[in-house]
JSON list of C-alpha atoms and ligand atoms in Angstrom, two decimals:
[
{"chain": "A", "resi": 693, "resn": "UNK", "atom": "CA", "xyz": [-12.18, 15.25, 31.88]},
{"chain": "A", "resi": 694, "resn": "UNK", "atom": "CA", "xyz": [-9.76, 17.68, 34.03]},
{"chain": "A", "resi": 695, "resn": "UNK", "atom": "CA", "xyz": [-10.05, 17.16, 37.75]},
{"chain": "A", "resi": 696, "resn": "UNK", "atom": "CA", "xyz": [-10.06, 19.86, 40.28]},
{"chain": "A", "resi": 697, "resn": "UNK", "atom": "CA", "xyz": [-9.53, 20.17, 43.52]},
{"chain": "A", "resi": 698, "resn": "UNK", "atom": "CA", "xyz": [-11.67, 22.77, 45.01]},
{"chain": "A", "resi": 699, "resn": "UNK", "atom": "CA", "xyz": [-9.52, 23.90, 48.81]},
{"chain": "A", "resi": 700, "resn": "UNK", "atom": "CA", "xyz": [-12.18, 25.89, 50.94]},
{"chain": "A", "resi": 701, "resn": "UNK", "atom": "CA", "xyz": [-13.30, 26.00, 53.79]},
{"chain": "A", "resi": 702, "resn": "UNK", "atom": "CA", "xyz": [-17.09, 27.63, 53.73]},
{"chain": "A", "resi": 703, "resn": "UNK", "atom": "CA", "xyz": [-19.41, 24.63, 52.61]},
{"chain": "A", "resi": 704, "resn": "UNK", "atom": "CA", "xyz": [-21.49, 27.32, 51.11]},
{"chain": "A", "resi": 705, "resn": "UNK", "atom": "CA", "xyz": [-19.24, 28.80, 48.47]},
{"chain": "A", "resi": 706, "resn": "UNK", "atom": "CA", "xyz": [-17.76, 25.11, 48.04]},
{"chain": "A", "resi": 707, "resn": "UNK", "atom": "CA", "xyz": [-20.31, 23.58, 47.34]},
{"chain": "A", "resi": 708, "resn": "UNK", "atom": "CA", "xyz": [-21.50, 26.19, 45.23]},
{"chain": "A", "resi": 709, "resn": "UNK", "atom": "CA", "xyz": [-18.54, 25.98, 43.42]},
{"chain": "A", "resi": 710, "resn": "UNK", "atom": "CA", "xyz": [-18.50, 21.87, 43.22]},
{"chain": "A", "resi": 711, "resn": "UNK", "atom": "CA", "xyz": [-21.98, 22.10, 41.62]},
{"chain": "A", "resi": 712, "resn": "UNK", "atom": "CA", "xyz": [-21.02, 24.90, 38.69]},
{"chain": "A", "resi": 713, "resn": "UNK", "atom": "CA", "xyz": [-17.80, 23.10, 37.60]},
{"chain": "A", "resi": 714, "resn": "UNK", "atom": "CA", "xyz": [-19.20, 19.39, 37.62]},
{"chain": "A", "resi": 715, "resn": "UNK", "atom": "CA", "xyz": [-22.53, 21.17, 34.96]},
{"chain": "A", "resi": 716, "resn": "UNK", "atom": "CA", "xyz": [-19.30, 22.46, 33.71]},
{"chain": "A", "resi": 717, "resn": "UNK", "atom": "CA", "xyz": [-17.88, 19.11, 32.83]},
{"chain": "A", "resi": 718, "resn": "UNK", "atom": "CA", "xyz": [-15.20, 18.79, 35.50]},
{"chain": "A", "resi": 719, "resn": "UNK", "atom": "CA", "xyz": [-14.76, 16.47, 37.94]},
{"chain": "A", "resi": 720, "resn": "UNK", "atom": "CA", "xyz": [-13.57, 17.52, 41.80]},
{"chain": "A", "resi": 721, "resn": "UNK", "atom": "CA", "xyz": [-13.01, 17.45, 44.96]},
{"chain": "A", "resi": 722, "resn": "UNK", "atom": "CA", "xyz": [-13.49, 19.24, 47.88]},
{"chain": "A", "resi": 723, "resn": "UNK", "atom": "CA", "xyz": [-11.03, 20.11, 50.90]},
{"chain": "A", "resi": 724, "resn": "UNK", "atom": "CA", "xyz": [-12.40, 22.21, 53.97]},
{"chain": "A", "resi": 725, "resn": "UNK", "atom": "CA", "xyz": [-9.04, 21.69, 55.44]},
{"chain": "A", "resi": 726, "resn": "UNK", "atom": "CA", "xyz": [-5.34, 22.97, 54.78]},
{"chain": "A", "resi": 727, "resn": "UNK", "atom": "CA", "xyz": [-3.41, 19.88, 55.82]},
{"chain": "A", "resi": 728, "resn": "UNK", "atom": "CA", "xyz": [-5.49, 17.66, 54.00]},
{"chain": "A", "resi": 729, "resn": "UNK", "atom": "CA", "xyz": [-5.45, 20.10, 51.05]},
{"chain": "A", "resi": 730, "resn": "UNK", "atom": "CA", "xyz": [-1.88, 19.84, 50.80]},
{"chain": "A", "resi": 731, "resn": "UNK", "atom": "CA", "xyz": [-1.21, 15.96, 51.40]},
{"chain": "A", "resi": 732, "resn": "UNK", "atom": "CA", "xyz": [-4.26, 15.67, 48.17]},
{"chain": "A", "resi": 733, "resn": "UNK", "atom": "CA", "xyz": [-2.53, 18.24, 46.08]},
{"chain": "A", "resi": 734, "resn": "UNK", "atom": "CA", "xyz": [0.99, 16.50, 45.96]},
{"chain": "A", "resi": 735, "resn": "UNK", "atom": "CA", "xyz": [-0.54, 13.55, 45.06]},
{"chain": "A", "resi": 736, "resn": "UNK", "atom": "CA", "xyz": [-0.40, 15.32, 41.73]},
{"chain": "A", "resi": 737, "resn": "UNK", "atom": "CA", "xyz": [-3.45, 14.02, 40.52]},
{"chain": "A", "resi": 738, "resn": "UNK", "atom": "CA", "xyz": [-5.09, 17.47, 39.89]},
{"chain": "A", "resi": 739, "resn": "UNK", "atom": "CA", "xyz": [-5.16, 19.48, 36.97]},
{"chain": "A", "resi": 740, "resn": "UNK", "atom": "CA", "xyz": [-5.69, 22.92, 38.49]},
{"chain": "A", "resi": 741, "resn": "UNK", "atom": "CA", "xyz": [-6.41, 23.50, 41.98]},
{"chain": "A", "resi": 742, "resn": "UNK", "atom": "CA", "xyz": [-8.25, 26.43, 43.53]},
{"chain": "A", "resi": 743, "resn": "UNK", "atom": "CA", "xyz": [-7.07, 27.81, 46.63]},
{"chain": "A", "resi": 744, "resn": "UNK", "atom": "CA", "xyz": [-8.75, 29.57, 49.35]},
{"chain": "A", "resi": 745, "resn": "UNK", "atom": "CA", "xyz": [-6.01, 31.56, 51.68]},
{"chain": "A", "resi": 746, "resn": "UNK", "atom": "CA", "xyz": [-7.95, 31.30, 55.38]},
{"chain": "A", "resi": 747, "resn": "UNK", "atom": "CA", "xyz": [-8.24, 28.01, 56.32]},
{"chain": "A", "resi": 748, "resn": "UNK", "atom": "CA", "xyz": [-7.63, 25.42, 59.07]},
{"chain": "A", "resi": 749, "resn": "UNK", "atom": "CA", "xyz": [-4.30, 24.06, 60.25]},
{"chain": "A", "resi": 750, "resn": "UNK", "atom": "CA", "xyz": [-2.73, 25.61, 56.84]},
{"chain": "A", "resi": 751, "resn": "UNK", "atom": "CA", "xyz": [-3.03, 28.56, 54.98]},
{"chain": "A", "resi": 752, "resn": "UNK", "atom": "CA", "xyz": [-3.34, 28.70, 50.95]},
{"chain": "A", "resi": 753, "resn": "UNK", "atom": "CA", "xyz": [-0.22, 30.08, 51.53]},
{"chain": "A", "resi": 754, "resn": "UNK", "atom": "CA", "xyz": [1.47, 27.43, 53.44]},
{"chain": "A", "resi": 755, "resn": "UNK", "atom": "CA", "xyz": [-0.03, 24.90, 50.88]},
{"chain": "A", "resi": 756, "resn": "UNK", "atom": "CA", "xyz": [1.73, 26.69, 47.98]},
{"chain": "A", "resi": 757, "resn": "UNK", "atom": "CA", "xyz": [5.02, 27.27, 49.06]},
{"chain": "A", "resi": 758, "resn": "UNK", "atom": "CA", "xyz": [5.32, 23.71, 50.24]},
{"chain": "A", "resi": 759, "resn": "UNK", "atom": "CA", "xyz": [3.89, 22.33, 46.59]},
{"chain": "A", "resi": 760, "resn": "UNK", "atom": "CA", "xyz": [6.18, 24.76, 44.72]},
{"chain": "A", "resi": 761, "resn": "UNK", "atom": "CA", "xyz": [9.25, 23.23, 46.56]},
{"chain": "A", "resi": 762, "resn": "UNK", "atom": "CA", "xyz": [8.51, 19.81, 46.26]},
{"chain": "A", "resi": 763, "resn": "UNK", "atom": "CA", "xyz": [8.40, 21.07, 42.24]},
{"chain": "A", "resi": 764, "resn": "UNK", "atom": "CA", "xyz": [4.44, 20.61, 41.92]},
{"chain": "A", "resi": 765, "resn": "UNK", "atom": "CA", "xyz": [3.53, 22.35, 38.77]},
{"chain": "A", "resi": 766, "resn": "UNK", "atom": "CA", "xyz": [-0.10, 21.97, 39.07]},
{"chain": "A", "resi": 767, "resn": "UNK", "atom": "CA", "xyz": [-1.81, 25.26, 38.46]},
{"chain": "A", "resi": 768, "resn": "UNK", "atom": "CA", "xyz": [-2.79, 27.10, 41.29]},
{"chain": "A", "resi": 769, "resn": "UNK", "atom": "CA", "xyz": [-6.05, 29.80, 41.17]},
{"chain": "A", "resi": 770, "resn": "UNK", "atom": "CA", "xyz": [-5.70, 31.76, 44.86]},
{"chain": "A", "resi": 771, "resn": "UNK", "atom": "CA", "xyz": [-9.12, 32.95, 45.89]},
{"chain": "A", "resi": 772, "resn": "UNK", "atom": "CA", "xyz": [-7.51, 36.52, 47.66]},
{"chain": "A", "resi": 773, "resn": "UNK", "atom": "CA", "xyz": [-9.64, 38.71, 49.89]},
{"chain": "A", "resi": 774, "resn": "UNK", "atom": "CA", "xyz": [-11.77, 41.69, 48.03]},
{"chain": "A", "resi": 775, "resn": "UNK", "atom": "CA", "xyz": [-9.05, 44.84, 47.75]},
{"chain": "A", "resi": 776, "resn": "UNK", "atom": "CA", "xyz": [-6.37, 43.27, 49.01]},
{"chain": "A", "resi": 777, "resn": "UNK", "atom": "CA", "xyz": [-3.61, 43.86, 46.81]},
{"chain": "A", "resi": 778, "resn": "UNK", "atom": "CA", "xyz": [-0.98, 42.19, 49.49]},
{"chain": "A", "resi": 779, "resn": "UNK", "atom": "CA", "xyz": [-3.11, 39.05, 49.44]},
{"chain": "A", "resi": 780, "resn": "UNK", "atom": "CA", "xyz": [-2.47, 39.12, 45.56]},
{"chain": "A", "resi": 781, "resn": "UNK", "atom": "CA", "xyz": [1.33, 40.16, 45.61]},
{"chain": "A", "resi": 782, "resn": "UNK", "atom": "CA", "xyz": [2.03, 37.38, 47.84]},
{"chain": "A", "resi": 783, "resn": "UNK", "atom": "CA", "xyz": [-0.40, 34.61, 46.21]},
{"chain": "A", "resi": 784, "resn": "UNK", "atom": "CA", "xyz": [1.76, 35.35, 42.86]},
{"chain": "A", "resi": 785, "resn": "UNK", "atom": "CA", "xyz": [5.05, 35.20, 44.17]},
{"chain": "A", "resi": 786, "resn": "UNK", "atom": "CA", "xyz": [4.22, 32.33, 45.90]},
{"chain": "A", "resi": 787, "resn": "UNK", "atom": "CA", "xyz": [3.83, 30.95, 42.90]},
{"chain": "A", "resi": 788, "resn": "UNK", "atom": "CA", "xyz": [0.28, 31.03, 42.20]},
{"chain": "A", "resi": 789, "resn": "UNK", "atom": "CA", "xyz": [-0.35, 30.97, 38.74]},
{"chain": "A", "resi": 790, "resn": "UNK", "atom": "CA", "xyz": [-3.95, 33.57, 38.72]},
{"chain": "A", "resi": 791, "resn": "UNK", "atom": "CA", "xyz": [-5.67, 34.98, 41.70]},
{"chain": "A", "resi": 792, "resn": "UNK", "atom": "CA", "xyz": [-9.20, 36.03, 41.95]},
{"chain": "A", "resi": 793, "resn": "UNK", "atom": "CA", "xyz": [-10.61, 38.23, 44.79]},
{"chain": "A", "resi": 794, "resn": "UNK", "atom": "CA", "xyz": [-13.82, 37.58, 46.50]},
{"chain": "A", "resi": 795, "resn": "UNK", "atom": "CA", "xyz": [-16.54, 37.43, 45.71]},
{"chain": "A", "resi": 796, "resn": "UNK", "atom": "CA", "xyz": [-16.27, 36.47, 42.52]},
{"chain": "A", "resi": 797, "resn": "UNK", "atom": "CA", "xyz": [-18.76, 35.91, 39.46]},
{"chain": "A", "resi": 798, "resn": "UNK", "atom": "CA", "xyz": [-18.70, 32.03, 38.76]},
{"chain": "A", "resi": 799, "resn": "UNK", "atom": "CA", "xyz": [-18.18, 32.94, 34.97]},
{"chain": "A", "resi": 800, "resn": "UNK", "atom": "CA", "xyz": [-15.43, 34.78, 36.03]},
{"chain": "A", "resi": 801, "resn": "UNK", "atom": "CA", "xyz": [-14.17, 31.53, 37.87]},
{"chain": "A", "resi": 802, "resn": "UNK", "atom": "CA", "xyz": [-14.92, 29.40, 35.04]},
{"chain": "A", "resi": 803, "resn": "UNK", "atom": "CA", "xyz": [-12.81, 31.44, 32.26]},
{"chain": "A", "resi": 804, "resn": "UNK", "atom": "CA", "xyz": [-9.64, 31.75, 34.27]},
{"chain": "A", "resi": 805, "resn": "UNK", "atom": "CA", "xyz": [-10.02, 27.80, 34.60]},
{"chain": "A", "resi": 806, "resn": "UNK", "atom": "CA", "xyz": [-10.53, 27.43, 31.18]},
{"chain": "A", "resi": 807, "resn": "UNK", "atom": "CA", "xyz": [-7.37, 29.55, 30.61]},
{"chain": "A", "resi": 808, "resn": "UNK", "atom": "CA", "xyz": [-5.31, 27.67, 33.02]},
{"chain": "A", "resi": 809, "resn": "UNK", "atom": "CA", "xyz": [-5.64, 24.46, 31.56]},
{"chain": "A", "resi": 810, "resn": "UNK", "atom": "CA", "xyz": [-5.51, 25.67, 28.18]},
{"chain": "A", "resi": 811, "resn": "UNK", "atom": "CA", "xyz": [-1.92, 26.66, 29.34]},
{"chain": "A", "resi": 812, "resn": "UNK", "atom": "CA", "xyz": [-1.15, 23.44, 29.81]},
{"chain": "A", "resi": 813, "resn": "UNK", "atom": "CA", "xyz": [-0.09, 21.06, 27.42]},
{"chain": "A", "resi": 814, "resn": "UNK", "atom": "CA", "xyz": [-3.25, 19.19, 27.35]},
{"chain": "A", "resi": 815, "resn": "UNK", "atom": "CA", "xyz": [-1.78, 15.73, 26.75]},
{"chain": "A", "resi": 816, "resn": "UNK", "atom": "CA", "xyz": [1.41, 16.17, 28.35]},
{"chain": "A", "resi": 817, "resn": "UNK", "atom": "CA", "xyz": [3.82, 13.32, 28.68]},
{"chain": "A", "resi": 818, "resn": "UNK", "atom": "CA", "xyz": [3.53, 12.53, 32.65]},
{"chain": "A", "resi": 819, "resn": "UNK", "atom": "CA", "xyz": [5.88, 9.24, 32.28]},
{"chain": "A", "resi": 820, "resn": "UNK", "atom": "CA", "xyz": [8.98, 8.44, 30.60]},
{"chain": "A", "resi": 821, "resn": "UNK", "atom": "CA", "xyz": [10.39, 5.10, 30.55]},
{"chain": "A", "resi": 822, "resn": "UNK", "atom": "CA", "xyz": [13.60, 3.76, 28.95]},
{"chain": "A", "resi": 823, "resn": "UNK", "atom": "CA", "xyz": [14.09, -0.23, 30.49]},
{"chain": "A", "resi": 824, "resn": "UNK", "atom": "CA", "xyz": [13.58, -0.63, 33.79]},
{"chain": "A", "resi": 825, "resn": "UNK", "atom": "CA", "xyz": [14.05, 3.23, 34.54]},
{"chain": "A", "resi": 826, "resn": "UNK", "atom": "CA", "xyz": [10.96, 5.35, 34.85]},
{"chain": "A", "resi": 827, "resn": "UNK", "atom": "CA", "xyz": [10.63, 9.16, 35.64]},
{"chain": "A", "resi": 828, "resn": "UNK", "atom": "CA", "xyz": [7.46, 10.09, 36.84]},
{"chain": "A", "resi": 829, "resn": "UNK", "atom": "CA", "xyz": [7.27, 14.12, 35.66]},
{"chain": "A", "resi": 830, "resn": "UNK", "atom": "CA", "xyz": [4.64, 15.32, 37.64]},
{"chain": "A", "resi": 831, "resn": "UNK", "atom": "CA", "xyz": [5.66, 13.77, 41.45]},
{"chain": "A", "resi": 832, "resn": "UNK", "atom": "CA", "xyz": [9.32, 13.85, 40.16]},
{"chain": "A", "resi": 833, "resn": "UNK", "atom": "CA", "xyz": [9.88, 10.17, 41.43]},
{"chain": "A", "resi": 834, "resn": "UNK", "atom": "CA", "xyz": [12.24, 7.42, 39.68]},
{"chain": "A", "resi": 835, "resn": "UNK", "atom": "CA", "xyz": [11.91, 4.45, 39.88]},
{"chain": "A", "resi": 836, "resn": "UNK", "atom": "CA", "xyz": [14.57, 1.52, 38.29]},
{"chain": "A", "resi": 837, "resn": "UNK", "atom": "CA", "xyz": [12.29, -1.35, 38.62]},
{"chain": "A", "resi": 838, "resn": "UNK", "atom": "CA", "xyz": [9.93, -1.92, 41.68]},
{"chain": "A", "resi": 839, "resn": "UNK", "atom": "CA", "xyz": [12.42, -0.03, 43.55]},
{"chain": "A", "resi": 840, "resn": "UNK", "atom": "CA", "xyz": [12.71, 3.87, 44.55]},
{"chain": "A", "resi": 841, "resn": "UNK", "atom": "CA", "xyz": [14.85, 5.99, 43.20]},
{"chain": "A", "resi": 842, "resn": "UNK", "atom": "CA", "xyz": [16.11, 9.06, 45.38]},
{"chain": "A", "resi": 843, "resn": "UNK", "atom": "CA", "xyz": [17.02, 11.95, 42.75]},
{"chain": "A", "resi": 844, "resn": "UNK", "atom": "CA", "xyz": [18.13, 15.62, 43.49]},
{"chain": "A", "resi": 845, "resn": "UNK", "atom": "CA", "xyz": [16.31, 18.00, 41.13]},
{"chain": "A", "resi": 846, "resn": "UNK", "atom": "CA", "xyz": [18.74, 18.71, 39.15]},
{"chain": "A", "resi": 847, "resn": "UNK", "atom": "CA", "xyz": [19.95, 14.33, 38.98]},
{"chain": "A", "resi": 848, "resn": "UNK", "atom": "CA", "xyz": [15.90, 14.53, 37.50]},
{"chain": "A", "resi": 849, "resn": "UNK", "atom": "CA", "xyz": [16.40, 17.17, 35.17]},
{"chain": "A", "resi": 850, "resn": "UNK", "atom": "CA", "xyz": [19.62, 15.35, 33.54]},
{"chain": "A", "resi": 851, "resn": "UNK", "atom": "CA", "xyz": [17.95, 11.94, 33.74]},
{"chain": "A", "resi": 852, "resn": "UNK", "atom": "CA", "xyz": [14.90, 13.30, 32.46]},
{"chain": "A", "resi": 853, "resn": "UNK", "atom": "CA", "xyz": [16.94, 15.35, 29.11]},
{"chain": "A", "resi": 854, "resn": "UNK", "atom": "CA", "xyz": [17.66, 11.25, 28.77]},
{"chain": "A", "resi": 855, "resn": "UNK", "atom": "CA", "xyz": [14.69, 9.58, 28.55]},
{"chain": "A", "resi": 856, "resn": "UNK", "atom": "CA", "xyz": [13.17, 12.38, 26.60]},
{"chain": "A", "resi": 857, "resn": "UNK", "atom": "CA", "xyz": [15.88, 11.60, 23.63]},
{"chain": "A", "resi": 858, "resn": "UNK", "atom": "CA", "xyz": [16.20, 7.66, 24.00]},
{"chain": "A", "resi": 859, "resn": "UNK", "atom": "CA", "xyz": [19.07, 7.73, 20.57]},
{"chain": "A", "resi": 860, "resn": "UNK", "atom": "CA", "xyz": [20.29, 11.13, 20.60]},
{"chain": "A", "resi": 861, "resn": "UNK", "atom": "CA", "xyz": [24.18, 11.57, 22.07]},
{"chain": "A", "resi": 862, "resn": "UNK", "atom": "CA", "xyz": [23.92, 14.73, 24.17]},
{"chain": "A", "resi": 863, "resn": "UNK", "atom": "CA", "xyz": [26.53, 16.61, 24.40]},
{"chain": "A", "resi": 864, "resn": "UNK", "atom": "CA", "xyz": [27.95, 18.57, 27.36]},
{"chain": "A", "resi": 865, "resn": "UNK", "atom": "CA", "xyz": [26.88, 21.87, 25.67]},
{"chain": "A", "resi": 866, "resn": "UNK", "atom": "CA", "xyz": [23.33, 20.56, 25.15]},
{"chain": "A", "resi": 867, "resn": "UNK", "atom": "CA", "xyz": [23.40, 19.21, 28.72]},
{"chain": "A", "resi": 868, "resn": "UNK", "atom": "CA", "xyz": [24.68, 22.52, 30.17]},
{"chain": "A", "resi": 869, "resn": "UNK", "atom": "CA", "xyz": [21.92, 24.85, 27.93]},
{"chain": "A", "resi": 870, "resn": "UNK", "atom": "CA", "xyz": [19.46, 22.67, 29.00]},
{"chain": "A", "resi": 871, "resn": "UNK", "atom": "CA", "xyz": [19.15, 21.27, 32.62]},
{"chain": "A", "resi": 872, "resn": "UNK", "atom": "CA", "xyz": [21.78, 24.44, 34.19]},
{"chain": "A", "resi": 873, "resn": "UNK", "atom": "CA", "xyz": [20.63, 27.24, 31.77]},
{"chain": "A", "resi": 874, "resn": "UNK", "atom": "CA", "xyz": [24.01, 27.97, 30.62]},
{"chain": "A", "resi": 875, "resn": "UNK", "atom": "CA", "xyz": [24.58, 29.17, 27.23]},
{"chain": "A", "resi": 876, "resn": "UNK", "atom": "CA", "xyz": [27.81, 28.67, 27.94]},
{"chain": "A", "resi": 877, "resn": "UNK", "atom": "CA", "xyz": [30.75, 26.29, 28.63]},
{"chain": "A", "resi": 878, "resn": "UNK", "atom": "CA", "xyz": [31.84, 27.43, 32.52]},
{"chain": "A", "resi": 879, "resn": "UNK", "atom": "CA", "xyz": [34.92, 25.51, 32.50]},
{"chain": "A", "resi": 880, "resn": "UNK", "atom": "CA", "xyz": [33.75, 22.93, 34.79]},
{"chain": "A", "resi": 881, "resn": "UNK", "atom": "CA", "xyz": [33.21, 19.59, 34.88]},
{"chain": "A", "resi": 882, "resn": "UNK", "atom": "CA", "xyz": [29.78, 19.80, 36.15]},
{"chain": "A", "resi": 883, "resn": "UNK", "atom": "CA", "xyz": [27.73, 17.19, 33.44]},
{"chain": "A", "resi": 884, "resn": "UNK", "atom": "CA", "xyz": [30.14, 14.33, 33.93]},
{"chain": "A", "resi": 885, "resn": "UNK", "atom": "CA", "xyz": [29.91, 14.98, 37.57]},
{"chain": "A", "resi": 886, "resn": "UNK", "atom": "CA", "xyz": [26.48, 14.50, 37.64]},
{"chain": "A", "resi": 887, "resn": "UNK", "atom": "CA", "xyz": [26.46, 12.11, 34.69]},
{"chain": "A", "resi": 888, "resn": "UNK", "atom": "CA", "xyz": [28.76, 9.69, 37.52]},
{"chain": "A", "resi": 889, "resn": "UNK", "atom": "CA", "xyz": [25.87, 10.11, 40.30]},
{"chain": "A", "resi": 890, "resn": "UNK", "atom": "CA", "xyz": [23.30, 9.05, 37.70]},
{"chain": "A", "resi": 891, "resn": "UNK", "atom": "CA", "xyz": [25.55, 5.86, 37.16]},
{"chain": "A", "resi": 892, "resn": "UNK", "atom": "CA", "xyz": [25.63, 5.43, 40.57]},
{"chain": "A", "resi": 893, "resn": "UNK", "atom": "CA", "xyz": [22.09, 5.26, 41.25]},
{"chain": "A", "resi": 894, "resn": "UNK", "atom": "CA", "xyz": [20.98, 3.33, 38.38]},
{"chain": "A", "resi": 895, "resn": "UNK", "atom": "CA", "xyz": [23.87, 1.36, 37.24]},
{"chain": "A", "resi": 896, "resn": "UNK", "atom": "CA", "xyz": [27.04, 1.88, 35.39]},
{"chain": "A", "resi": 897, "resn": "UNK", "atom": "CA", "xyz": [25.11, 1.09, 31.96]},
{"chain": "A", "resi": 898, "resn": "UNK", "atom": "CA", "xyz": [22.79, 3.98, 32.27]},
{"chain": "A", "resi": 899, "resn": "UNK", "atom": "CA", "xyz": [24.40, 5.99, 30.37]},
{"chain": "A", "resi": 900, "resn": "UNK", "atom": "CA", "xyz": [27.65, 5.55, 27.85]},
{"chain": "A", "resi": 901, "resn": "UNK", "atom": "CA", "xyz": [30.12, 7.92, 26.44]},
{"chain": "A", "resi": 902, "resn": "UNK", "atom": "CA", "xyz": [30.57, 8.46, 22.99]},
{"chain": "A", "resi": 903, "resn": "UNK", "atom": "CA", "xyz": [33.97, 9.47, 23.19]},
{"chain": "A", "resi": 904, "resn": "UNK", "atom": "CA", "xyz": [34.75, 13.53, 21.42]},
{"chain": "A", "resi": 905, "resn": "UNK", "atom": "CA", "xyz": [30.47, 13.77, 21.38]},
{"chain": "A", "resi": 906, "resn": "UNK", "atom": "CA", "xyz": [28.94, 13.25, 24.64]},
{"chain": "A", "resi": 907, "resn": "UNK", "atom": "CA", "xyz": [26.25, 10.97, 26.40]},
{"chain": "A", "resi": 908, "resn": "UNK", "atom": "CA", "xyz": [23.89, 8.74, 25.36]},
{"chain": "A", "resi": 909, "resn": "UNK", "atom": "CA", "xyz": [21.39, 6.75, 26.81]},
{"chain": "A", "resi": 910, "resn": "UNK", "atom": "CA", "xyz": [22.76, 2.54, 26.89]},
{"chain": "B", "resi": 2012, "resn": "CA", "atom": "CA1", "xyz": [-11.50, 30.44, 54.36]}
]
């Protein structure tokens, strides 16, 4: 069952939306406070967030901004003021997936929610494991056994490629293309540098060098 976070400080609206979503078969939670909503959203337990703009403690834009800075990719539908082009533009620029101007029809809200949840791979893998190493793809946290391992977003992306392809040798070119988006070799040793970072963090045995071919998980 998809889990939706409703962030709305007008009780009348939030209870109406909550009732409607529950009737439509969704699980949902309501938060009427910006800071609380951000903390809830950061848990990664929601499949979609409905986000009002005017809220106590933190406004909707700020919540969205902080989520996206954290690499949180949960779909967000902003609920903007009617006819405010500015709200709309700021919302979409800030990483919202969609917006709906108030007052909206509940059926339209449901339709937008269905679209956003359909876009999202339903049975998306949320965790990768290899030996003692696990990567939580929602929260972007890495663990070695029971210990948290601090990774930069790029280090995480490199580790993710290896854990997604545990038996394959990954060439420098493949890593450059998948992680850095380069279709050419910029002639730097950036891949080797990141392999070294990951070996430092997960142990020297984490990745082995396959001479002349690339790297592989070990
Ligand atoms: Ca409001």
